[in-house]
Amino acid sequence: MTPLDSAAVPPHVVVVGGGPGGYEAALVARSHGAQVTVVEQQGLGGAAVLTDVVPSKTLIATAEWMTIADRAPELGIRTPDDVVDPTSDVDVSLATGGIPVVSAYAAPALGGAGVQAAASAAGTAEQKRKHFVDLQAVNKRVLALARAQSADIRGRLEREGIRIVAGKGRLDGPAHVVAELADGTTEVLEADSVLLALGATPRTLPTAVPDGERILTWTQMYNLRELPERLIVVGSGVTGAEFAGAYNALGSDVVLVSSRDRVLPGEDEDAAELLEGVFRSRGMTVLSRSRAASAVRTDDGVEVTLSDGRVVHGSHVLVAVGGVPATSGLGLEEAGVRLSEAGHVVVDRVSRTSVRGIYASGDCTGVLPLASVAAMQGRIAVAHALGDAVQPLALRTVASNIFTAPEIATVGYSEEKLRAQSSRFITTTLPLARNPRAKMLGIRDGFVKLFAHPEAGVVLGGVVVAPRASELIFPITLAVQHRLTVEDVASAFTIYPSLSGSIAEGARVLDARVGK
């Protein structure tokens, strides 16, 4: 990147929206020597940091610890108040001064009449559960972390000399942004280039209007002070699946309403089927091919009526049916910016809109609702606006992750896409249950799947279903990004034992089939 001539008057880049697509763009513009102003109403980081990605993933991380803690007895970890089974031959616990103990949770795995009797005497698994959720404390921490992340972003922008205007931004023609400030006044900003990073808001249903107490969008979940006794989740896409899995792990009775044949209908079929099986095995009720028609409050909860007339009763309902681009009422169309029928800003691969000098990034464009994509769009946009050479956005190399337990990470071509375009490919799937490191960690559910060209051996894509799949997908992302072959991947050293060893093993399986 080449900064602008310091002797010239620097161009003014105005960024409307302080989410990943906005603040990342602002930093790039400043590094090019531009004068930069960010107009943000909600707070730096936008919805991604304050109400969406950071809070939800923090909540999910808490739920993950609950899952780990409750499965500890399977690994031989006991607590002093576990059920005593004098007939068992389990190791003596040092913590109890030599008294052998066993958890009721471990009874089915250990077997034996004595253990079963001890478990029965102890009561149900729920009664015996050692860990309980203080949801008010959880949400307090979730929101505190979000605010801290937002403050970190603000501090970084201010250190770089970027001006931040707290207000709602709208266009007044192609070269002016009006910032509506909290005190009711306005400030007009003249811009050489404008980046629209407007984000999206939760889609709501007219028959299930959120009230913030019992009928909720995902941005309102962090206001809950107590764990929902029975949470009905409407929508089995990424957001619905993530929240359903998290609250199931935290201890809520969860009902997931899916209008399709399976959860996560847009994801790898094998991965989605595995996750649905895990959900069911953990006690979640999954209502497939069921569409919610309405949701209303009752005296002590909610009633969700399905399109076939069935009524589902719960304490709370989360409506997770997608997002709506936050593009209305901001003067976009009046300035000549073309919108799609769904209200998304239409952009090309370098984030240009239909108006010269106006760019857009993130969820408001409808390209791909990922923070990483928003940030890349923003960086490309301002670099292009300031005359730098840029590489157009390539979605084929975008890695994505669903933060369920286990996580589902994907990159490159999907199996469905390869089949739809009649591409020739070879594939292999390795269950994690065979991986030695997975066995040590007690991981039973998950797999690594790779796709490659049958003759050239180039890695076309991959799927990882595992705890921390978001970390494991990176070597496959590198392979897809740099067009590595399965031989390249197979010949690289991996740690033994490691989960990533399954990626190399899968590459070796495919390498043996290349050219055959």
PDB file of C-alpha atoms in Angstrom, residues 173-430:
ATOM      1  CA  GLY A 173     -26.731  12.920  -2.316  1.00  0.00           C
ATOM      2  CA  PRO A 174     -23.622  11.044  -3.469  1.00  0.00           C
ATOM      3  CA  ALA A 175     -21.020  13.202  -1.716  1.00  0.00           C
ATOM      4  CA  HIS A 176     -22.552  14.183   1.620  1.00  0.00           C
ATOM      5  CA  VAL A 177     -23.302  12.235   4.791  1.00  0.00           C
ATOM      6  CA  VAL A 178     -25.630  13.710   7.397  1.00  0.00           C
ATOM      7  CA  ALA A 179     -24.942  12.586  10.954  1.00  0.00           C
ATOM      8  CA  GLU A 180     -27.995  12.852  13.189  1.00  0.00           C
ATOM      9  CA  LEU A 181     -26.615  13.381  16.698  1.00  0.00           C
ATOM     10  CA  ALA A 182     -28.136  12.311  19.999  1.00  0.00           C
ATOM     11  CA  ASP A 183     -28.924  15.905  21.006  1.00  0.00           C
ATOM     12  CA  GLY A 184     -31.146  16.319  17.962  1.00  0.00           C
ATOM     13  CA  THR A 185     -28.688  18.359  15.937  1.00  0.00           C
ATOM     14  CA  THR A 186     -27.099  17.306  12.666  1.00  0.00           C
ATOM     15  CA  GLU A 187     -23.655  17.539  11.146  1.00  0.00           C
ATOM     16  CA  VAL A 188     -23.067  17.461   7.395  1.00  0.00           C
ATOM     17  CA  LEU A 189     -19.885  15.682   6.317  1.00  0.00           C
ATOM     18  CA  GLU A 190     -18.528  16.294   2.840  1.00  0.00           C
ATOM     19  CA  ALA A 191     -16.933  13.114   1.512  1.00  0.00           C
ATOM     20  CA  ASP A 192     -14.664  12.200  -1.371  1.00  0.00           C
ATOM     21  CA  SER A 193     -15.589   8.554  -0.804  1.00  0.00           C
ATOM     22  CA  VAL A 194     -18.314   6.955   1.285  1.00  0.00           C
ATOM     23  CA  LEU A 195     -18.412   3.414   2.646  1.00  0.00           C
ATOM     24  CA  LEU A 196     -21.800   2.114   3.748  1.00  0.00           C
ATOM     25  CA  ALA A 197     -21.348  -0.504   6.474  1.00  0.00           C
ATOM     26  CA  LEU A 198     -24.933  -0.477   7.682  1.00  0.00           C
ATOM     27  CA  GLY A 199     -25.351  -4.045   8.901  1.00  0.00           C
ATOM     28  CA  ALA A 200     -28.651  -5.835   9.408  1.00  0.00           C
ATOM     29  CA  THR A 201     -31.313  -6.261  12.072  1.00  0.00           C
ATOM     30  CA  PRO A 202     -33.178  -9.419  13.154  1.00  0.00           C
ATOM     31  CA  ARG A 203     -36.100 -10.308  10.940  1.00  0.00           C
ATOM     32  CA  THR A 204     -39.362 -10.422  12.856  1.00  0.00           C
ATOM     33  CA  LEU A 205     -42.724 -11.983  12.106  1.00  0.00           C
ATOM     34  CA  PRO A 206     -45.955  -9.971  12.287  1.00  0.00           C
ATOM     35  CA  THR A 207     -47.551 -12.923  14.084  1.00  0.00           C
ATOM     36  CA  ALA A 208     -44.707 -13.204  16.607  1.00  0.00           C
ATOM     37  CA  VAL A 209     -43.863  -9.646  17.619  1.00  0.00           C
ATOM     38  CA  PRO A 210     -40.928  -9.553  20.065  1.00  0.00           C
ATOM     39  CA  ASP A 211     -41.642  -8.069  23.483  1.00  0.00           C
ATOM     40  CA  GLY A 212     -38.148  -8.470  24.929  1.00  0.00           C
ATOM     41  CA  GLU A 213     -39.421 -10.637  27.775  1.00  0.00           C
ATOM     42  CA  ARG A 214     -40.991 -13.837  26.474  1.00  0.00           C
ATOM     43  CA  ILE A 215     -40.884 -13.419  22.688  1.00  0.00           C
ATOM     44  CA  LEU A 216     -37.311 -12.578  21.800  1.00  0.00           C
ATOM     45  CA  THR A 217     -34.898 -11.849  19.003  1.00  0.00           C
ATOM     46  CA  TRP A 218     -31.285 -12.948  19.435  1.00  0.00           C
ATOM     47  CA  THR A 219     -30.253  -9.406  20.418  1.00  0.00           C
ATOM     48  CA  GLN A 220     -32.640  -9.559  23.392  1.00  0.00           C
ATOM     49  CA  MET A 221     -31.474 -12.877  24.818  1.00  0.00           C
ATOM     50  CA  TYR A 222     -28.865 -11.177  26.998  1.00  0.00           C
ATOM     51  CA  ASN A 223     -31.559  -9.372  28.999  1.00  0.00           C
ATOM     52  CA  LEU A 224     -32.750 -12.643  30.528  1.00  0.00           C
ATOM     53  CA  ARG A 225     -32.110 -12.928  34.253  1.00  0.00           C
ATOM     54  CA  GLU A 226     -33.066 -16.581  34.628  1.00  0.00           C
ATOM     55  CA  LEU A 227     -32.514 -19.636  32.471  1.00  0.00           C
ATOM     56  CA  PRO A 228     -35.604 -20.354  30.343  1.00  0.00           C
ATOM     57  CA  GLU A 229     -37.328 -23.443  31.639  1.00  0.00           C
ATOM     58  CA  ARG A 230     -38.472 -24.401  28.144  1.00  0.00           C
ATOM     59  CA  LEU A 231     -37.078 -22.438  25.227  1.00  0.00           C
ATOM     60  CA  ILE A 232     -38.730 -22.746  21.830  1.00  0.00           C
ATOM     61  CA  VAL A 233     -36.360 -21.755  19.019  1.00  0.00           C
ATOM     62  CA  VAL A 234     -38.054 -20.875  15.740  1.00  0.00           C
ATOM     63  CA  GLY A 235     -35.602 -21.283  12.878  1.00  0.00           C
ATOM     64  CA  SER A 236     -32.945 -23.953  12.397  1.00  0.00           C
ATOM     65  CA  GLY A 237     -30.390 -21.925  10.472  1.00  0.00           C
ATOM     66  CA  VAL A 238     -27.031 -20.959  11.930  1.00  0.00           C
ATOM     67  CA  THR A 239     -28.355 -18.577  14.607  1.00  0.00           C
ATOM     68  CA  GLY A 240     -31.176 -20.877  15.661  1.00  0.00           C
ATOM     69  CA  ALA A 241     -28.919 -23.925  15.859  1.00  0.00           C
ATOM     70  CA  GLU A 242     -26.251 -22.080  17.838  1.00  0.00           C
ATOM     71  CA  PHE A 243     -28.651 -20.712  20.454  1.00  0.00           C
ATOM     72  CA  ALA A 244     -30.581 -23.982  20.672  1.00  0.00           C
ATOM     73  CA  GLY A 245     -27.385 -25.920  21.311  1.00  0.00           C
ATOM     74  CA  ALA A 246     -26.078 -23.390  23.829  1.00  0.00           C
ATOM     75  CA  TYR A 247     -29.243 -23.226  25.929  1.00  0.00           C
ATOM     76  CA  ASN A 248     -29.619 -26.999  25.800  1.00  0.00           C
ATOM     77  CA  ALA A 249     -26.101 -27.292  27.252  1.00  0.00           C
ATOM     78  CA  LEU A 250     -26.839 -24.624  29.869  1.00  0.00           C
ATOM     79  CA  GLY A 251     -29.768 -26.694  31.124  1.00  0.00           C
ATOM     80  CA  SER A 252     -32.908 -25.441  29.371  1.00  0.00           C
ATOM     81  CA  ASP A 253     -35.418 -27.801  27.849  1.00  0.00           C
ATOM     82  CA  VAL A 254     -35.175 -26.782  24.165  1.00  0.00           C
ATOM     83  CA  VAL A 255     -37.592 -27.279  21.292  1.00  0.00           C
ATOM     84  CA  LEU A 256     -36.142 -26.450  17.868  1.00  0.00           C
ATOM     85  CA  VAL A 257     -38.730 -25.730  15.175  1.00  0.00           C
ATOM     86  CA  SER A 258     -37.324 -26.407  11.708  1.00  0.00           C
ATOM     87  CA  SER A 259     -39.309 -25.759   8.549  1.00  0.00           C
ATOM     88  CA  ARG A 260     -36.957 -27.996   6.547  1.00  0.00           C
ATOM     89  CA  ASP A 261     -36.146 -31.703   6.566  1.00  0.00           C
ATOM     90  CA  ARG A 262     -33.153 -31.149   8.829  1.00  0.00           C
ATOM     91  CA  VAL A 263     -31.361 -28.492  10.819  1.00  0.00           C
ATOM     92  CA  LEU A 264     -28.862 -26.274   8.988  1.00  0.00           C
ATOM     93  CA  PRO A 265     -30.400 -26.930   5.557  1.00  0.00           C
ATOM     94  CA  GLY A 266     -27.728 -24.885   3.777  1.00  0.00           C
ATOM     95  CA  GLU A 267     -24.781 -26.781   5.239  1.00  0.00           C
ATOM     96  CA  ASP A 268     -23.006 -30.035   4.427  1.00  0.00           C
ATOM     97  CA  GLU A 269     -25.630 -32.775   4.685  1.00  0.00           C
ATOM     98  CA  ASP A 270     -23.467 -35.201   6.660  1.00  0.00           C
ATOM     99  CA  ALA A 271     -22.474 -32.490   9.114  1.00  0.00           C
ATOM    100  CA  ALA A 272     -26.061 -31.328   9.601  1.00  0.00           C
ATOM    101  CA  GLU A 273     -27.332 -34.860  10.141  1.00  0.00           C
ATOM    102  CA  LEU A 274     -24.611 -35.543  12.689  1.00  0.00           C
ATOM    103  CA  LEU A 275     -25.401 -32.357  14.587  1.00  0.00           C
ATOM    104  CA  GLU A 276     -29.121 -33.086  14.617  1.00  0.00           C
ATOM    105  CA  GLY A 277     -28.373 -36.538  16.000  1.00  0.00           C
ATOM    106  CA  VAL A 278     -26.235 -34.966  18.732  1.00  0.00           C
ATOM    107  CA  PHE A 279     -29.015 -32.501  19.542  1.00  0.00           C
ATOM    108  CA  ARG A 280     -31.545 -35.295  19.914  1.00  0.00           C
ATOM    109  CA  SER A 281     -29.179 -37.436  21.985  1.00  0.00           C
ATOM    110  CA  ARG A 282     -28.785 -34.533  24.424  1.00  0.00           C
ATOM    111  CA  GLY A 283     -32.516 -34.317  24.979  1.00  0.00           C
ATOM    112  CA  MET A 284     -33.434 -31.553  22.542  1.00  0.00           C
ATOM    113  CA  THR A 285     -36.768 -31.841  20.747  1.00  0.00           C
ATOM    114  CA  VAL A 286     -36.344 -31.180  17.024  1.00  0.00           C
ATOM    115  CA  LEU A 287     -39.566 -30.618  15.086  1.00  0.00           C
ATOM    116  CA  SER A 288     -38.635 -31.120  11.426  1.00  0.00           C
ATOM    117  CA  ARG A 289     -40.826 -29.965   8.538  1.00  0.00           C
ATOM    118  CA  SER A 290     -42.698 -27.733  10.986  1.00  0.00           C
ATOM    119  CA  ARG A 291     -43.342 -24.079  10.297  1.00  0.00           C
ATOM    120  CA  ALA A 292     -44.261 -21.625  13.061  1.00  0.00           C
ATOM    121  CA  ALA A 293     -47.373 -19.626  12.223  1.00  0.00           C
ATOM    122  CA  SER A 294     -47.551 -17.457  15.345  1.00  0.00           C
ATOM    123  CA  ALA A 295     -46.280 -16.939  18.870  1.00  0.00           C
ATOM    124  CA  VAL A 296     -48.273 -15.348  21.688  1.00  0.00           C
ATOM    125  CA  ARG A 297     -47.761 -14.802  25.383  1.00  0.00           C
ATOM    126  CA  THR A 298     -49.722 -16.709  27.986  1.00  0.00           C
ATOM    127  CA  ASP A 299     -50.035 -16.062  31.700  1.00  0.00           C
ATOM    128  CA  ASP A 300     -46.848 -17.949  32.472  1.00  0.00           C
ATOM    129  CA  GLY A 301     -45.089 -18.400  29.132  1.00  0.00           C
ATOM    130  CA  VAL A 302     -45.685 -18.605  25.413  1.00  0.00           C
ATOM    131  CA  GLU A 303     -47.659 -20.620  22.895  1.00  0.00           C
ATOM    132  CA  VAL A 304     -46.242 -21.236  19.429  1.00  0.00           C
ATOM    133  CA  THR A 305     -48.806 -22.380  16.890  1.00  0.00           C
ATOM    134  CA  LEU A 306     -47.481 -24.377  13.952  1.00  0.00           C
ATOM    135  CA  SER A 307     -48.906 -24.171  10.448  1.00  0.00           C
ATOM    136  CA  ASP A 308     -50.493 -27.628  10.842  1.00  0.00           C
ATOM    137  CA  GLY A 309     -52.389 -26.519  13.947  1.00  0.00           C
ATOM    138  CA  ARG A 310     -50.173 -28.053  16.607  1.00  0.00           C
ATOM    139  CA  VAL A 311     -49.434 -25.849  19.598  1.00  0.00           C
ATOM    140  CA  VAL A 312     -46.078 -25.915  21.397  1.00  0.00           C
ATOM    141  CA  HIS A 313     -45.951 -24.540  24.934  1.00  0.00           C
ATOM    142  CA  GLY A 314     -42.842 -23.017  26.447  1.00  0.00           C
ATOM    143  CA  SER A 315     -41.553 -20.414  28.859  1.00  0.00           C
ATOM    144  CA  HIS A 316     -39.822 -18.346  26.143  1.00  0.00           C
ATOM    145  CA  VAL A 317     -39.498 -18.294  22.375  1.00  0.00           C
ATOM    146  CA  LEU A 318     -36.532 -17.135  20.310  1.00  0.00           C
ATOM    147  CA  VAL A 319     -37.412 -16.072  16.772  1.00  0.00           C
ATOM    148  CA  ALA A 320     -34.320 -16.687  14.638  1.00  0.00           C
ATOM    149  CA  VAL A 321     -35.512 -16.411  11.052  1.00  0.00           C
ATOM    150  CA  GLY A 322     -32.737 -14.382   9.471  1.00  0.00           C
ATOM    151  CA  GLY A 323     -31.875 -10.722   9.161  1.00  0.00           C
ATOM    152  CA  VAL A 324     -33.049  -7.636   7.297  1.00  0.00           C
ATOM    153  CA  PRO A 325     -30.525  -5.158   5.796  1.00  0.00           C
ATOM    154  CA  ALA A 326     -30.587  -1.839   7.650  1.00  0.00           C
ATOM    155  CA  THR A 327     -30.858   0.234   4.473  1.00  0.00           C
ATOM    156  CA  SER A 328     -34.282   1.855   4.603  1.00  0.00           C
ATOM    157  CA  GLY A 329     -34.797   5.538   5.340  1.00  0.00           C
ATOM    158  CA  LEU A 330     -31.139   6.484   4.879  1.00  0.00           C
ATOM    159  CA  GLY A 331     -31.385   8.286   1.537  1.00  0.00           C
ATOM    160  CA  LEU A 332     -29.673   5.531  -0.431  1.00  0.00           C
ATOM    161  CA  GLU A 333     -32.102   5.271  -3.325  1.00  0.00           C
ATOM    162  CA  GLU A 334     -32.473   9.057  -3.474  1.00  0.00           C
ATOM    163  CA  ALA A 335     -28.680   9.241  -3.943  1.00  0.00           C
ATOM    164  CA  GLY A 336     -28.893   6.710  -6.780  1.00  0.00           C
ATOM    165  CA  VAL A 337     -27.672   3.653  -4.860  1.00  0.00           C
ATOM    166  CA  ARG A 338     -29.303   0.545  -6.312  1.00  0.00           C
ATOM    167  CA  LEU A 339     -30.927  -1.877  -3.898  1.00  0.00           C
ATOM    168  CA  SER A 340     -32.063  -5.459  -4.460  1.00  0.00           C
ATOM    169  CA  GLU A 341     -35.683  -6.515  -3.968  1.00  0.00           C
ATOM    170  CA  ALA A 342     -34.737  -7.648  -0.456  1.00  0.00           C
ATOM    171  CA  GLY A 343     -33.231  -4.222   0.305  1.00  0.00           C
ATOM    172  CA  HIS A 344     -29.546  -5.154   0.058  1.00  0.00           C
ATOM    173  CA  VAL A 345     -27.057  -2.721  -1.453  1.00  0.00           C
ATOM    174  CA  VAL A 346     -25.956  -4.119  -4.809  1.00  0.00           C
ATOM    175  CA  VAL A 347     -22.154  -4.216  -5.074  1.00  0.00           C
ATOM    176  CA  ASP A 348     -19.512  -5.692  -7.337  1.00  0.00           C
ATOM    177  CA  ARG A 349     -16.473  -7.705  -6.240  1.00  0.00           C
ATOM    178  CA  VAL A 350     -14.565  -4.594  -5.189  1.00  0.00           C
ATOM    179  CA  SER A 351     -17.585  -3.335  -3.200  1.00  0.00           C
ATOM    180  CA  ARG A 352     -18.598  -0.536  -5.599  1.00  0.00           C
ATOM    181  CA  THR A 353     -22.248   0.467  -5.633  1.00  0.00           C
ATOM    182  CA  SER A 354     -24.099   1.943  -8.603  1.00  0.00           C
ATOM    183  CA  VAL A 355     -22.889   5.425  -7.605  1.00  0.00           C
ATOM    184  CA  ARG A 356     -19.313   6.515  -8.237  1.00  0.00           C
ATOM    185  CA  GLY A 357     -17.457   7.061  -4.968  1.00  0.00           C
ATOM    186  CA  ILE A 358     -19.956   5.123  -2.827  1.00  0.00           C
ATOM    187  CA  TYR A 359     -19.015   1.640  -1.642  1.00  0.00           C
ATOM    188  CA  ALA A 360     -20.697  -0.837   0.702  1.00  0.00           C
ATOM    189  CA  SER A 361     -19.630  -3.774   2.840  1.00  0.00           C
ATOM    190  CA  GLY A 362     -21.039  -6.332   5.232  1.00  0.00           C
ATOM    191  CA  ASP A 363     -24.511  -7.657   5.913  1.00  0.00           C
ATOM    192  CA  CYS A 364     -26.185  -4.725   4.162  1.00  0.00           C
ATOM    193  CA  THR A 365     -24.828  -6.104   0.862  1.00  0.00           C
ATOM    194  CA  GLY A 366     -26.190  -9.641   1.301  1.00  0.00           C
ATOM    195  CA  VAL A 367     -22.964 -11.117  -0.103  1.00  0.00           C
ATOM    196  CA  LEU A 368     -22.207 -13.448   2.818  1.00  0.00           C
ATOM    197  CA  PRO A 369     -23.224 -12.668   6.418  1.00  0.00           C
ATOM    198  CA  LEU A 370     -19.825 -13.188   8.034  1.00  0.00           C
ATOM    199  CA  ALA A 371     -17.757 -10.660   9.965  1.00  0.00           C
ATOM    200  CA  SER A 372     -14.643 -11.812   8.118  1.00  0.00           C
ATOM    201  CA  VAL A 373     -16.286 -11.145   4.758  1.00  0.00           C
ATOM    202  CA  ALA A 374     -17.545  -7.735   5.904  1.00  0.00           C
ATOM    203  CA  ALA A 375     -14.041  -6.783   7.000  1.00  0.00           C
ATOM    204  CA  MET A 376     -12.524  -7.959   3.720  1.00  0.00           C
ATOM    205  CA  GLN A 377     -15.132  -6.083   1.692  1.00  0.00           C
ATOM    206  CA  GLY A 378     -14.407  -2.914   3.653  1.00  0.00           C
ATOM    207  CA  ARG A 379     -10.645  -3.201   3.240  1.00  0.00           C
ATOM    208  CA  ILE A 380     -10.991  -3.832  -0.501  1.00  0.00           C
ATOM    209  CA  ALA A 381     -13.444  -0.948  -0.871  1.00  0.00           C
ATOM    210  CA  VAL A 382     -11.371   1.840   0.626  1.00  0.00           C
ATOM    211  CA  ALA A 383      -8.143   0.611  -0.937  1.00  0.00           C
ATOM    212  CA  HIS A 384      -9.860   0.704  -4.326  1.00  0.00           C
ATOM    213  CA  ALA A 385     -11.404   4.108  -3.597  1.00  0.00           C
ATOM    214  CA  LEU A 386      -7.958   5.517  -2.780  1.00  0.00           C
ATOM    215  CA  GLY A 387      -6.372   4.206  -5.952  1.00  0.00           C
ATOM    216  CA  ASP A 388      -4.596   1.103  -4.679  1.00  0.00           C
ATOM    217  CA  ALA A 389      -4.518  -2.126  -6.674  1.00  0.00           C
ATOM    218  CA  VAL A 390      -6.808  -4.689  -5.056  1.00  0.00           C
ATOM    219  CA  GLN A 391      -7.702  -8.354  -5.438  1.00  0.00           C
ATOM    220  CA  PRO A 392     -11.470  -8.712  -5.982  1.00  0.00           C
ATOM    221  CA  LEU A 393     -13.387 -10.620  -3.327  1.00  0.00           C
ATOM    222  CA  ALA A 394     -13.176 -14.401  -3.863  1.00  0.00           C
ATOM    223  CA  LEU A 395     -15.833 -16.240  -1.870  1.00  0.00           C
ATOM    224  CA  ARG A 396     -14.433 -19.637  -2.817  1.00  0.00           C
ATOM    225  CA  THR A 397     -11.688 -19.229  -0.238  1.00  0.00           C
ATOM    226  CA  VAL A 398     -13.911 -17.969   2.608  1.00  0.00           C
ATOM    227  CA  ALA A 399     -13.901 -20.230   5.663  1.00  0.00           C
ATOM    228  CA  SER A 400     -17.015 -20.230   7.823  1.00  0.00           C
ATOM    229  CA  ASN A 401     -17.884 -21.804  11.143  1.00  0.00           C
ATOM    230  CA  ILE A 402     -21.030 -22.695  13.054  1.00  0.00           C
ATOM    231  CA  PHE A 403     -20.419 -22.498  16.791  1.00  0.00           C
ATOM    232  CA  THR A 404     -22.453 -25.467  17.890  1.00  0.00           C
ATOM    233  CA  ALA A 405     -21.096 -28.426  19.866  1.00  0.00           C
ATOM    234  CA  PRO A 406     -19.472 -29.894  17.884  1.00  0.00           C
ATOM    235  CA  GLU A 407     -18.606 -26.977  15.633  1.00  0.00           C
ATOM    236  CA  ILE A 408     -19.017 -27.212  11.851  1.00  0.00           C
ATOM    237  CA  ALA A 409     -16.360 -25.476   9.736  1.00  0.00           C
ATOM    238  CA  THR A 410     -16.289 -25.360   5.941  1.00  0.00           C
ATOM    239  CA  VAL A 411     -14.150 -23.872   3.202  1.00  0.00           C
ATOM    240  CA  GLY A 412     -14.006 -24.030  -0.585  1.00  0.00           C
ATOM    241  CA  TYR A 413     -16.477 -25.896  -2.749  1.00  0.00           C
ATOM    242  CA  SER A 414     -19.182 -27.855  -0.957  1.00  0.00           C
ATOM    243  CA  GLU A 415     -20.168 -31.333  -2.004  1.00  0.00           C
ATOM    244  CA  GLU A 416     -23.578 -30.037  -3.039  1.00  0.00           C
ATOM    245  CA  LYS A 417     -21.995 -27.332  -5.229  1.00  0.00           C
ATOM    246  CA  LEU A 418     -19.584 -29.780  -6.864  1.00  0.00           C
ATOM    247  CA  ARG A 419     -22.436 -32.141  -7.718  1.00  0.00           C
ATOM    248  CA  ALA A 420     -24.698 -29.323  -8.922  1.00  0.00           C
ATOM    249  CA  GLN A 421     -22.106 -28.111 -11.428  1.00  0.00           C
ATOM    250  CA  SER A 422     -21.238 -31.683 -12.482  1.00  0.00           C
ATOM    251  CA  SER A 423     -17.630 -31.304 -11.351  1.00  0.00           C
ATOM    252  CA  ARG A 424     -15.418 -34.345 -11.127  1.00  0.00           C
ATOM    253  CA  PHE A 425     -14.034 -34.839  -7.637  1.00  0.00           C
ATOM    254  CA  ILE A 426     -12.936 -37.417  -5.135  1.00  0.00           C
ATOM    255  CA  THR A 427     -13.752 -37.283  -1.453  1.00  0.00           C
ATOM    256  CA  THR A 428     -13.032 -39.040   1.798  1.00  0.00           C
ATOM    257  CA  THR A 429     -14.509 -38.780   5.285  1.00  0.00           C
ATOM    258  CA  LEU A 430     -12.578 -39.773   8.410  1.00  0.00           C
TER     259      LEU A 430
END
